[in-house]
């Protein structure tokens, strides 16, 4: 097992409700169009497919999708939406689990490579992607840019959401490149909040490019979002595409 933290049954059961906005047709449209174009006539493999937020609608667009998922509870929620024959899911970690066959696209979205808490495991994730790609195939990652410019001297926390029902902030260990996301979510109207946190290893785009080179992949494209907007020094995240040489 990798260093990724396992999602519990309770977390899996409420995941879709908490990510309803990010799962809407409007929000997912550019993502699905981007991935479908890269997949072409081939198959797609999603690392950390979760409850199928992206994989299920991508399959409905006609792209054959296979998933790898570490949490059996997350995979069980996906299985309520689609059967195994339509969208196979292998329970395992994204750094070492091998799926039969080759794919034109391997993708890893929603900051999930940061669930691997060591650099070595993130490198192995790139190698695993390259292992599954056919010549000319692409590996796609969606990942936030660490907001370290927002940290004045002596401060270790950055808020990322302050809303009616949710307070969220990240704390940073700048030596180990570890951030902890803290969530305070109000479930009811009694004023009580549920607290949760998760650990992540952040990485800069240039570090990911080096991981890709180690795995034999070449950077093909980097944009700021799924709509193809240019990536700049002010971008909060990036969509990066690496290609396996033909």
XYZ file of N, CA and C in Angstrom:
738
model
N 0.832 -1.191 0.000
C 0.000 0.000 0.000
C 0.871 1.246 0.000
N 0.413 2.271 -0.702
C 1.146 3.524 -0.742
C 0.825 4.351 0.498
N 1.405 5.542 0.557
C 1.169 6.432 1.685
C -0.163 7.155 1.595
N -0.904 6.985 0.511
C -2.211 7.637 0.388
C -3.123 7.240 1.539
N -3.854 8.215 2.069
C -4.792 7.932 3.146
C -6.067 7.311 2.567
N -6.550 6.262 3.197
C -7.741 5.569 2.702
C -9.009 6.354 3.008
N -9.896 6.449 2.021
C -11.190 7.075 2.226
C -12.107 6.084 2.938
N -12.770 6.528 3.973
C -13.660 5.673 4.741
C -15.026 5.549 4.065
N -15.839 4.623 4.564
C -17.193 4.458 4.029
C -18.009 5.748 4.222
N -17.886 6.357 5.392
C -18.647 7.572 5.675
C -18.271 8.694 4.712
N -16.981 8.857 4.475
C -16.519 9.891 3.554
C -16.969 9.603 2.129
N -16.875 8.346 1.714
C -17.285 7.962 0.370
C -18.770 8.214 0.143
N -19.590 7.908 1.157
C -21.035 8.048 1.001
C -21.474 9.505 0.849
N -20.710 10.443 1.403
C -21.122 11.845 1.276
C -20.312 12.610 0.220
N -19.385 11.914 -0.437
C -18.495 12.596 -1.381
C -19.259 13.273 -2.515
N -20.165 12.552 -3.143
C -20.872 13.111 -4.300
C -21.694 14.334 -3.921
N -22.325 14.305 -2.747
C -23.120 15.450 -2.312
C -22.232 16.666 -2.078
N -21.080 16.449 -1.494
C -20.183 17.561 -1.211
C -19.522 18.103 -2.476
N -19.416 17.281 -3.518
C -18.791 17.708 -4.769
C -19.824 17.917 -5.878
N -21.062 18.210 -5.491
C -22.135 18.354 -6.482
C -21.833 19.458 -7.483
N -21.326 20.582 -7.020
C -21.039 21.695 -7.936
C -19.965 21.318 -8.944
N -18.900 20.656 -8.475
C -17.813 20.244 -9.368
C -18.222 19.104 -10.289
N -19.356 18.460 -9.982
C -19.827 17.329 -10.782
C -20.928 17.710 -11.767
N -21.305 18.970 -11.786
C -22.379 19.403 -12.671
C -21.940 19.337 -14.131
N -22.920 19.277 -15.025
C -22.621 19.221 -16.455
C -21.829 20.445 -16.899
N -22.167 21.602 -16.349
C -21.474 22.835 -16.723
C -20.011 22.803 -16.292
N -19.774 22.303 -15.078
C -18.405 22.259 -14.566
C -17.567 21.205 -15.274
N -18.186 20.059 -15.588
C -17.442 18.947 -16.176
C -17.296 19.030 -17.690
N -18.106 19.838 -18.327
C -18.086 19.889 -19.785
C -16.703 20.080 -20.387
N -15.954 21.121 -19.995
C -14.614 21.312 -20.560
C -13.653 20.168 -20.236
N -13.785 19.588 -19.043
C -12.925 18.464 -18.660
C -13.148 17.273 -19.575
N -14.412 16.924 -19.774
C -14.747 15.768 -20.602
C -14.340 15.982 -22.055
N -14.537 17.194 -22.563
C -14.153 17.489 -23.942
C -12.643 17.371 -24.123
N -11.886 17.881 -23.167
C -10.424 17.843 -23.199
C -9.937 16.397 -23.211
N -10.457 15.587 -22.297
C -10.008 14.195 -22.178
C -10.458 13.349 -23.360
N -11.677 13.552 -23.822
C -12.187 12.773 -24.952
C -11.366 13.027 -26.204
N -10.971 14.276 -26.405
C -10.157 14.601 -27.586
C -8.814 13.880 -27.528
N -8.197 13.835 -26.343
C -6.907 13.163 -26.218
C -7.035 11.652 -26.343
N -8.131 11.095 -25.842
C -8.323 9.646 -25.932
C -8.525 9.195 -27.364
N -9.178 10.045 -28.170
C -9.434 9.692 -29.560
C -10.261 8.423 -29.670
N -9.776 7.475 -30.451
C -10.466 6.198 -30.634
C -9.974 5.131 -29.666
N -9.071 5.519 -28.754
C -8.483 4.541 -27.853
C -9.178 4.455 -26.509
N -8.542 3.734 -25.586
C -9.079 3.547 -24.236
C -8.425 4.533 -23.274
N -9.146 4.840 -22.179
C -8.627 5.735 -21.150
C -8.544 4.998 -19.819
N -7.499 5.282 -19.065
C -7.306 4.718 -17.729
C -7.280 5.872 -16.736
N -8.191 5.845 -15.755
C -8.195 6.878 -14.726
C -7.564 6.357 -13.452
N -6.496 7.015 -13.017
C -5.900 6.737 -11.718
C -6.759 7.402 -10.647
N -7.025 6.678 -9.551
C -7.829 7.207 -8.440
C -9.186 7.679 -8.951
N -9.943 6.768 -9.520
C -11.206 7.105 -10.165
C -12.284 7.499 -9.163
N -12.128 7.127 -7.901
C -13.071 7.549 -6.869
C -14.481 7.035 -7.120
N -15.453 7.927 -6.995
C -16.850 7.558 -7.210
C -17.268 7.711 -8.666
N -16.313 7.989 -9.540
C -16.619 8.098 -10.962
C -17.093 9.467 -11.394
N -16.737 10.511 -10.659
C -17.171 11.861 -10.992
C -16.828 12.230 -12.428
N -15.644 11.831 -12.891
C -15.206 12.096 -14.261
C -15.337 10.850 -15.136
N -14.966 9.699 -14.607
C -14.929 8.480 -15.416
C -16.278 8.044 -15.939
N -17.328 8.149 -15.115
C -18.660 7.704 -15.555
C -19.193 8.565 -16.711
N -19.191 9.900 -16.612
C -19.669 10.685 -17.754
C -18.759 10.593 -18.980
N -17.451 10.368 -18.762
C -16.562 10.182 -19.913
C -16.913 8.893 -20.637
N -17.251 7.844 -19.888
C -17.680 6.590 -20.512
C -18.970 6.798 -21.289
N -19.873 7.614 -20.766
C -21.136 7.882 -21.451
C -20.924 8.647 -22.751
N -19.801 9.333 -22.858
C -19.469 10.035 -24.110
C -18.892 9.085 -25.152
N -18.718 7.820 -24.788
C -18.240 6.840 -25.745
C -16.789 6.447 -25.590
N -16.089 6.997 -24.599
C -14.687 6.632 -24.380
C -14.629 5.421 -23.450
N -14.046 4.308 -23.879
C -13.884 3.160 -22.974
C -12.954 3.540 -21.815
N -13.443 3.399 -20.590
C -12.697 3.823 -19.400
C -12.490 2.634 -18.472
N -11.288 2.533 -17.922
C -10.964 1.597 -16.852
C -10.444 2.441 -15.691
N -10.736 2.028 -14.463
C -10.291 2.794 -13.309
C -9.456 1.996 -12.340
N -8.575 2.695 -11.639
C -7.850 2.164 -10.485
C -8.257 3.003 -9.286
N -8.604 2.355 -8.181
C -9.047 3.083 -6.992
C -8.576 2.352 -5.738
N -7.953 3.092 -4.817
C -7.417 2.502 -3.606
C -8.506 2.163 -2.590
N -9.539 3.011 -2.512
C -10.583 2.828 -1.502
C -11.716 1.952 -2.029
N -11.930 0.832 -1.398
C -13.047 -0.027 -1.778
C -14.381 0.681 -1.570
N -14.446 1.570 -0.599
C -15.692 2.287 -0.322
C -16.025 3.262 -1.450
N -15.016 3.956 -1.971
C -15.246 4.857 -3.104
C -15.664 4.049 -4.332
N -14.977 2.932 -4.562
C -15.323 2.088 -5.708
C -16.737 1.540 -5.592
N -17.185 1.259 -4.378
C -18.539 0.746 -4.182
C -19.586 1.786 -4.560
N -19.306 3.059 -4.279
C -20.240 4.116 -4.683
C -20.297 4.210 -6.204
N -19.143 4.114 -6.862
C -19.126 4.116 -8.329
C -19.935 2.953 -8.884
N -19.822 1.801 -8.254
C -20.486 0.610 -8.778
C -22.003 0.742 -8.725
N -22.539 1.615 -7.882
C -23.979 1.864 -7.878
C -24.428 2.599 -9.145
N -23.492 3.231 -9.829
C -23.819 4.046 -11.000
C -23.656 3.286 -12.317
N -22.719 2.346 -12.345
C -22.397 1.665 -13.596
C -21.843 0.286 -13.266
N -22.121 -0.696 -14.133
C -21.688 -2.060 -13.837
C -20.236 -2.290 -14.242
N -19.696 -3.405 -13.791
C -18.293 -3.729 -14.000
C -17.950 -3.907 -15.471
N -18.871 -4.473 -16.233
C -18.600 -4.683 -17.659
C -18.482 -3.352 -18.394
N -19.295 -2.396 -18.012
C -19.279 -1.092 -18.681
C -18.059 -0.273 -18.292
N -17.707 -0.311 -16.995
C -16.550 0.455 -16.516
C -15.825 -0.372 -15.456
N -14.831 -1.150 -15.869
C -14.088 -1.981 -14.910
C -13.273 -1.117 -13.952
N -13.227 -1.530 -12.687
C -12.421 -0.840 -11.677
C -11.584 -1.875 -10.933
N -10.294 -1.609 -10.834
C -9.374 -2.466 -10.103
C -9.034 -1.772 -8.794
N -9.206 -2.463 -7.677
C -8.872 -1.886 -6.376
C -7.366 -2.033 -6.161
N -6.688 -0.904 -6.030
C -5.246 -0.895 -5.845
C -4.724 0.521 -5.863
N -3.414 0.678 -5.682
C -2.843 2.023 -5.654
C -2.359 2.424 -7.046
N -2.358 3.724 -7.287
C -2.065 4.233 -8.628
C -0.575 4.226 -8.956
N 0.272 3.956 -7.973
C 1.705 3.958 -8.236
C 2.224 2.613 -8.729
N 1.515 1.523 -8.402
C 2.060 0.198 -8.733
C 1.061 -0.746 -9.394
N -0.239 -0.499 -9.282
C -1.230 -1.433 -9.815
C -1.193 -1.445 -11.342
N -1.173 -2.645 -11.915
C -1.079 -2.796 -13.364
C -2.397 -3.339 -13.915
N -2.877 -2.704 -14.970
C -4.105 -3.101 -15.656
C -3.710 -3.702 -17.006
N -4.333 -4.799 -17.427
C -3.975 -5.397 -18.716
C -4.233 -4.452 -19.891
N -3.384 -4.541 -20.890
C -3.580 -3.787 -22.115
C -2.907 -2.428 -22.114
N -3.051 -1.722 -23.254
C -2.480 -0.393 -23.410
C -3.597 0.630 -23.578
N -3.257 1.882 -23.303
C -4.240 2.954 -23.332
C -3.682 4.148 -24.111
N -4.569 4.863 -24.761
C -4.145 6.093 -25.441
C -4.096 7.264 -24.482
N -4.766 7.108 -23.315
C -4.813 8.186 -22.329
C -4.814 7.606 -20.924
N -3.957 8.155 -20.072
C -4.008 7.927 -18.631
C -4.195 9.302 -18.004
N -5.139 9.429 -17.078
C -5.362 10.748 -16.489
C -5.570 10.659 -14.986
N -5.222 11.771 -14.323
C -5.237 11.853 -12.862
C -5.640 13.279 -12.499
N -6.869 13.457 -12.022
C -7.431 14.788 -11.877
C -7.620 15.187 -10.413
N -8.030 16.441 -10.231
C -8.499 16.953 -8.939
C -7.427 16.868 -7.851
N -6.177 17.177 -8.214
C -5.065 17.252 -7.253
C -4.669 15.904 -6.650
N -5.123 14.806 -7.240
C -5.019 13.529 -6.535
C -3.613 12.959 -6.500
N -2.707 13.399 -7.376
C -1.333 12.897 -7.251
C -0.730 13.343 -5.927
N -1.251 14.427 -5.360
C -0.729 14.904 -4.077
C -1.083 13.974 -2.923
N -2.000 13.009 -3.149
C -2.309 12.019 -2.112
C -1.118 11.108 -1.838
N -0.224 10.982 -2.814
C 1.019 10.242 -2.608
C 1.976 11.165 -1.865
N 2.398 10.772 -0.678
C 3.051 11.696 0.243
C 4.571 11.705 0.162
N 5.144 10.951 -0.792
C 6.594 10.988 -0.978
C 6.913 11.226 -2.446
N 8.072 11.808 -2.673
C 8.510 12.047 -4.044
C 8.709 10.729 -4.784
N 9.262 9.736 -4.121
C 9.506 8.443 -4.761
C 8.202 7.848 -5.288
N 7.140 7.922 -4.494
C 5.863 7.359 -4.930
C 5.268 8.149 -6.082
N 5.445 9.455 -6.083
C 4.964 10.252 -7.201
C 5.722 9.914 -8.484
N 7.019 9.676 -8.366
C 7.804 9.220 -9.523
C 7.270 7.884 -10.020
N 6.984 6.956 -9.106
C 6.458 5.652 -9.506
C 5.093 5.788 -10.178
N 4.315 6.784 -9.782
C 3.030 7.029 -10.432
C 3.235 7.397 -11.897
N 4.216 8.247 -12.178
C 4.537 8.588 -13.564
C 5.006 7.353 -14.324
N 5.845 6.544 -13.682
C 6.321 5.331 -14.343
C 5.165 4.376 -14.628
N 4.216 4.320 -13.704
C 3.070 3.443 -13.914
C 2.205 3.944 -15.068
N 2.059 5.253 -15.170
C 1.318 5.814 -16.300
C 2.013 5.459 -17.611
N 3.325 5.658 -17.659
C 4.070 5.353 -18.880
C 3.971 3.869 -19.231
N 3.945 3.019 -18.227
C 3.838 1.573 -18.421
C 2.543 1.205 -19.150
N 1.486 1.964 -18.894
C 0.179 1.651 -19.473
C -0.082 2.321 -20.818
N 0.743 3.302 -21.187
C 0.473 4.067 -22.400
C 0.998 3.355 -23.645
N 0.213 3.412 -24.697
C 0.697 2.987 -26.001
C 1.628 4.072 -26.544
N 2.506 3.749 -27.493
C 3.367 4.781 -28.081
C 2.527 5.938 -28.632
N 2.885 7.153 -28.269
C 2.125 8.326 -28.673
C 1.004 8.688 -27.716
N 0.779 7.853 -26.684
C -0.281 8.120 -25.717
C 0.082 9.233 -24.751
N -0.930 9.766 -24.061
C -0.726 10.912 -23.175
C -1.086 10.608 -21.727
N -0.356 11.278 -20.836
C -0.643 11.270 -19.408
C -1.036 12.687 -19.016
N -2.198 12.833 -18.373
C -2.731 14.149 -18.009
C -2.879 14.247 -16.501
N -2.430 15.359 -15.942
C -2.585 15.632 -14.514
C -3.208 17.014 -14.327
N -4.169 17.097 -13.413
C -4.722 18.371 -12.954
C -4.224 18.589 -11.522
N -3.552 19.715 -11.290
C -2.955 19.931 -9.974
C -2.850 21.421 -9.675
N -3.145 21.774 -8.432
C -3.003 23.161 -8.014
C -1.552 23.569 -7.883
N -1.305 24.859 -8.092
C 0.020 25.430 -7.872
C 0.109 25.836 -6.404
N 1.124 25.403 -5.671
C 1.209 25.740 -4.244
C 1.159 27.255 -4.032
N 0.233 27.739 -3.209
C 0.050 29.195 -3.052
C 1.025 29.800 -2.053
N 2.299 29.480 -2.215
C 3.272 29.900 -1.209
C 3.518 31.409 -1.233
N 3.200 32.068 -2.339
C 3.367 33.523 -2.379
C 2.411 34.230 -1.430
N 1.358 33.511 -0.973
C 0.404 34.103 -0.045
C 0.859 34.001 1.400
N 2.000 33.340 1.624
C 2.502 33.153 2.988
C 3.506 34.253 3.345
N 3.120 35.213 4.182
C 4.112 36.180 4.674
C 5.025 35.504 5.683
N 6.165 36.100 5.993
C 7.078 35.491 6.965
C 6.382 35.177 8.281
N 6.574 33.929 8.743
C 5.998 33.514 10.009
C 4.613 32.916 9.919
N 3.975 33.002 8.753
C 2.621 32.432 8.604
C 2.701 31.084 7.916
N 1.914 30.112 8.386
C 1.959 28.766 7.818
C 0.605 28.321 7.276
N -0.416 29.183 7.312
C -1.753 28.797 6.886
C -2.297 29.745 5.819
N -3.049 29.159 4.859
C -3.696 29.934 3.801
C -5.141 29.469 3.680
N -6.127 30.363 3.809
C -7.520 29.950 3.607
C -7.810 29.731 2.129
N -8.608 28.696 1.818
C -9.013 28.482 0.435
C -10.528 28.517 0.257
N -11.281 28.515 1.349
C -12.736 28.638 1.252
C -13.294 29.184 2.562
N -14.059 30.253 2.449
C -14.766 30.809 3.605
C -16.195 31.065 3.137
N -17.067 30.125 3.406
C -18.440 30.213 2.927
C -19.407 29.898 4.064
N -20.694 29.915 3.737
C -21.730 29.772 4.747
C -21.626 28.447 5.502
N -21.311 27.385 4.781
C -21.321 26.049 5.402
C -19.950 25.388 5.446
N -18.910 26.097 5.007
C -17.598 25.445 4.972
C -16.485 26.466 5.195
N -15.560 26.108 6.071
C -14.330 26.864 6.261
C -13.178 25.929 5.937
N -12.285 26.357 5.045
C -11.165 25.514 4.671
C -9.873 26.298 4.608
N -8.798 25.711 5.143
C -7.490 26.345 5.026
C -6.415 25.277 4.994
N -5.311 25.610 4.353
C -4.165 24.715 4.244
C -3.034 25.202 5.139
N -2.362 24.270 5.809
C -1.137 24.574 6.533
C 0.020 23.864 5.832
N 1.212 24.474 5.885
C 2.325 24.017 5.064
C 3.554 23.661 5.890
N 4.168 22.529 5.536
C 5.503 22.175 5.989
C 6.410 22.400 4.784
N 7.145 23.506 4.786
C 7.902 23.901 3.605
C 9.142 23.055 3.381
N 9.583 22.329 4.407
C 10.751 21.469 4.261
C 10.373 20.159 3.579
N 9.299 19.534 4.041
C 8.887 18.243 3.512
C 7.928 18.355 2.328
N 7.537 19.587 1.969
C 6.555 19.833 0.904
C 5.226 19.131 1.194
N 4.803 19.216 2.435
C 3.541 18.622 2.867
C 2.577 19.741 3.242
N 1.365 19.663 2.712
C 0.316 20.562 3.168
C -0.807 19.719 3.773
N -1.459 20.286 4.757
C -2.607 19.645 5.378
C -3.815 20.526 5.127
N -4.834 19.966 4.474
C -6.079 20.685 4.227
C -7.022 20.451 5.399
N -7.453 21.543 6.020
C -8.352 21.476 7.165
C -9.746 21.928 6.724
N -10.758 21.147 7.076
C -12.134 21.442 6.681
C -13.030 21.497 7.913
N -13.810 22.553 8.003
C -14.854 22.670 9.024
C -16.171 22.836 8.276
N -17.001 21.795 8.304
C -18.223 21.755 7.509
C -19.443 21.727 8.416
N -20.393 22.624 8.155
C -21.637 22.641 8.933
C -22.653 21.743 8.242
N -23.004 20.645 8.876
C -23.917 19.672 8.274
C -25.385 20.026 8.480
N -25.709 20.645 9.603
C -27.107 20.968 9.904
C -27.265 22.441 10.202
N -28.364 22.779 10.847
C -28.649 24.173 11.162
C -28.492 24.472 12.651
N -27.823 23.574 13.378
C -27.677 23.784 14.815
C -26.371 24.508 15.161
N -25.638 24.931 14.122
C -24.403 25.672 14.351
C -23.184 24.827 14.614
N -23.324 23.512 14.600
C -22.206 22.620 14.866
C -21.474 22.288 13.566
N -20.154 22.174 13.673
C -19.314 21.898 12.511
C -18.630 20.538 12.648
N -18.493 19.868 11.515
C -17.734 18.617 11.460
C -16.321 18.948 10.985
N -15.327 18.449 11.681
C -13.941 18.740 11.342
C -13.294 17.551 10.652
N -12.509 17.837 9.612
C -11.756 16.797 8.915
C -10.479 17.417 8.359
N -9.495 16.581 8.100
C -8.274 17.076 7.460
C -7.648 15.970 6.629
N -6.821 16.366 5.694
C -6.135 15.398 4.834
C -4.751 15.927 4.509
N -3.797 15.001 4.356
C -2.400 15.346 4.080
C -2.100 15.157 2.603
N -1.242 16.057 2.071
C -0.899 16.028 0.654
C 0.561 16.451 0.481
N 1.198 15.915 -0.561
C 2.527 16.394 -0.925
C 2.401 17.258 -2.168
N 2.725 18.538 -2.029
C 2.632 19.424 -3.188
C 3.905 19.351 -4.017
N 3.762 19.644 -5.287
C 4.901 19.615 -6.204
C 4.723 20.710 -7.245
N 5.825 21.324 -7.611
C 5.793 22.374 -8.628
C 5.720 21.751 -10.017
N 5.212 22.473 -11.010
C 5.166 21.943 -12.374
C 6.529 21.465 -12.874
N 7.584 22.213 -12.564
C 8.916 21.808 -13.023
C 9.348 20.479 -12.412
N 8.951 20.234 -11.161
C 9.273 18.957 -10.520
C 8.531 17.818 -11.216
N 7.278 18.051 -11.579
C 6.518 17.032 -12.308
C 7.141 16.756 -13.670
N 7.647 17.790 -14.324
C 8.293 17.587 -15.623
C 9.512 16.679 -15.490
N 10.242 16.830 -14.404
C 11.405 15.961 -14.180
C 10.958 14.534 -13.912
N 9.881 14.364 -13.144
C 9.329 13.022 -12.926
C 8.934 12.391 -14.256
N 8.341 13.200 -15.124
C 7.936 12.692 -16.438
C 9.154 12.240 -17.245
N 10.224 13.027 -17.209
C 11.437 12.659 -17.943
C 12.011 11.350 -17.426
N 11.983 11.170 -16.116
C 12.457 9.918 -15.522
C 11.653 8.738 -16.056
N 10.358 8.972 -16.281
C 9.468 7.911 -16.778
C 9.490 7.780 -18.292
N 10.273 8.611 -18.966
C 10.356 8.533 -20.426
C 9.256 9.289 -21.148
N 8.636 10.268 -20.484
C 7.567 11.058 -21.094
C 8.061 12.467 -21.381
N 7.420 13.118 -22.359
C 7.812 14.463 -22.771
C 6.640 15.419 -22.591
N 6.920 16.609 -22.039
C 5.865 17.610 -21.888
C 5.368 18.051 -23.262
N 4.076 17.956 -23.464
C 3.470 18.372 -24.726
C 2.699 19.686 -24.592
N 2.057 19.878 -23.426
C 1.185 21.039 -23.283
C 0.926 21.303 -21.804
N 0.842 22.575 -21.446
C 0.435 22.948 -20.091
C -0.465 24.175 -20.183
N -1.658 24.066 -19.613
C -2.626 25.164 -19.635
C -3.120 25.409 -18.208
N -3.829 26.513 -18.023
C -4.278 26.903 -16.691
C -5.572 26.232 -16.281
N -6.349 25.754 -17.261
C -7.618 25.117 -16.940
C -8.049 24.262 -18.122
N -9.142 23.519 -17.926
C -9.616 22.610 -18.957
C -10.097 23.343 -20.207
N -10.366 24.633 -20.101
C -10.802 25.397 -21.272
C -9.638 25.816 -22.167
N -8.414 25.468 -21.766
C -7.245 25.763 -22.588
C -6.646 27.130 -22.361
N -7.088 27.855 -21.343
C -6.539 29.181 -21.077
C -5.051 29.086 -20.751
N -4.268 30.120 -21.124
C -2.811 30.049 -20.963
C -2.388 29.914 -19.497
N -1.349 29.148 -19.281
C -0.761 29.007 -17.958
C 0.233 30.140 -17.749
N 0.072 30.889 -16.640
C 0.948 32.013 -16.338
C 1.446 31.892 -14.902
N 2.285 32.853 -14.503
C 2.808 32.836 -13.139
C 1.721 33.087 -12.100
N 0.565 33.565 -12.528
C -0.530 33.823 -11.600
C -1.585 32.713 -11.587
N -1.389 31.664 -12.362
C -2.378 30.581 -12.430
C -2.436 29.819 -11.116
N -3.655 29.511 -10.680
C -3.843 28.797 -9.417
C -3.678 27.296 -9.581
N -3.786 26.798 -10.818
C -3.609 25.375 -11.072
C -3.141 25.185 -12.507
N -2.867 23.944 -12.861
C -2.463 23.657 -14.237
C -2.998 22.304 -14.663
N -3.219 22.194 -15.951
C -3.506 20.917 -16.602
C -2.284 20.636 -17.472
N -1.566 19.571 -17.166
C -0.349 19.244 -17.900
C -0.529 17.940 -18.654
N 0.027 17.935 -19.873
C -0.069 16.768 -20.759
C 1.339 16.343 -21.152
N 1.680 15.100 -20.838
C 2.947 14.528 -21.256
C 2.693 13.404 -22.243
N 3.576 13.241 -23.201
C 3.386 12.277 -24.277
C 4.486 11.213 -24.235
N 4.073 9.977 -24.469
C 5.029 8.881 -24.608
C 5.496 8.857 -26.050
N 6.791 8.942 -26.284
C 7.278 8.988 -27.670
C 6.793 7.785 -28.485
N 6.467 8.031 -29.721
C 5.993 6.956 -30.613
C 7.156 6.050 -30.988
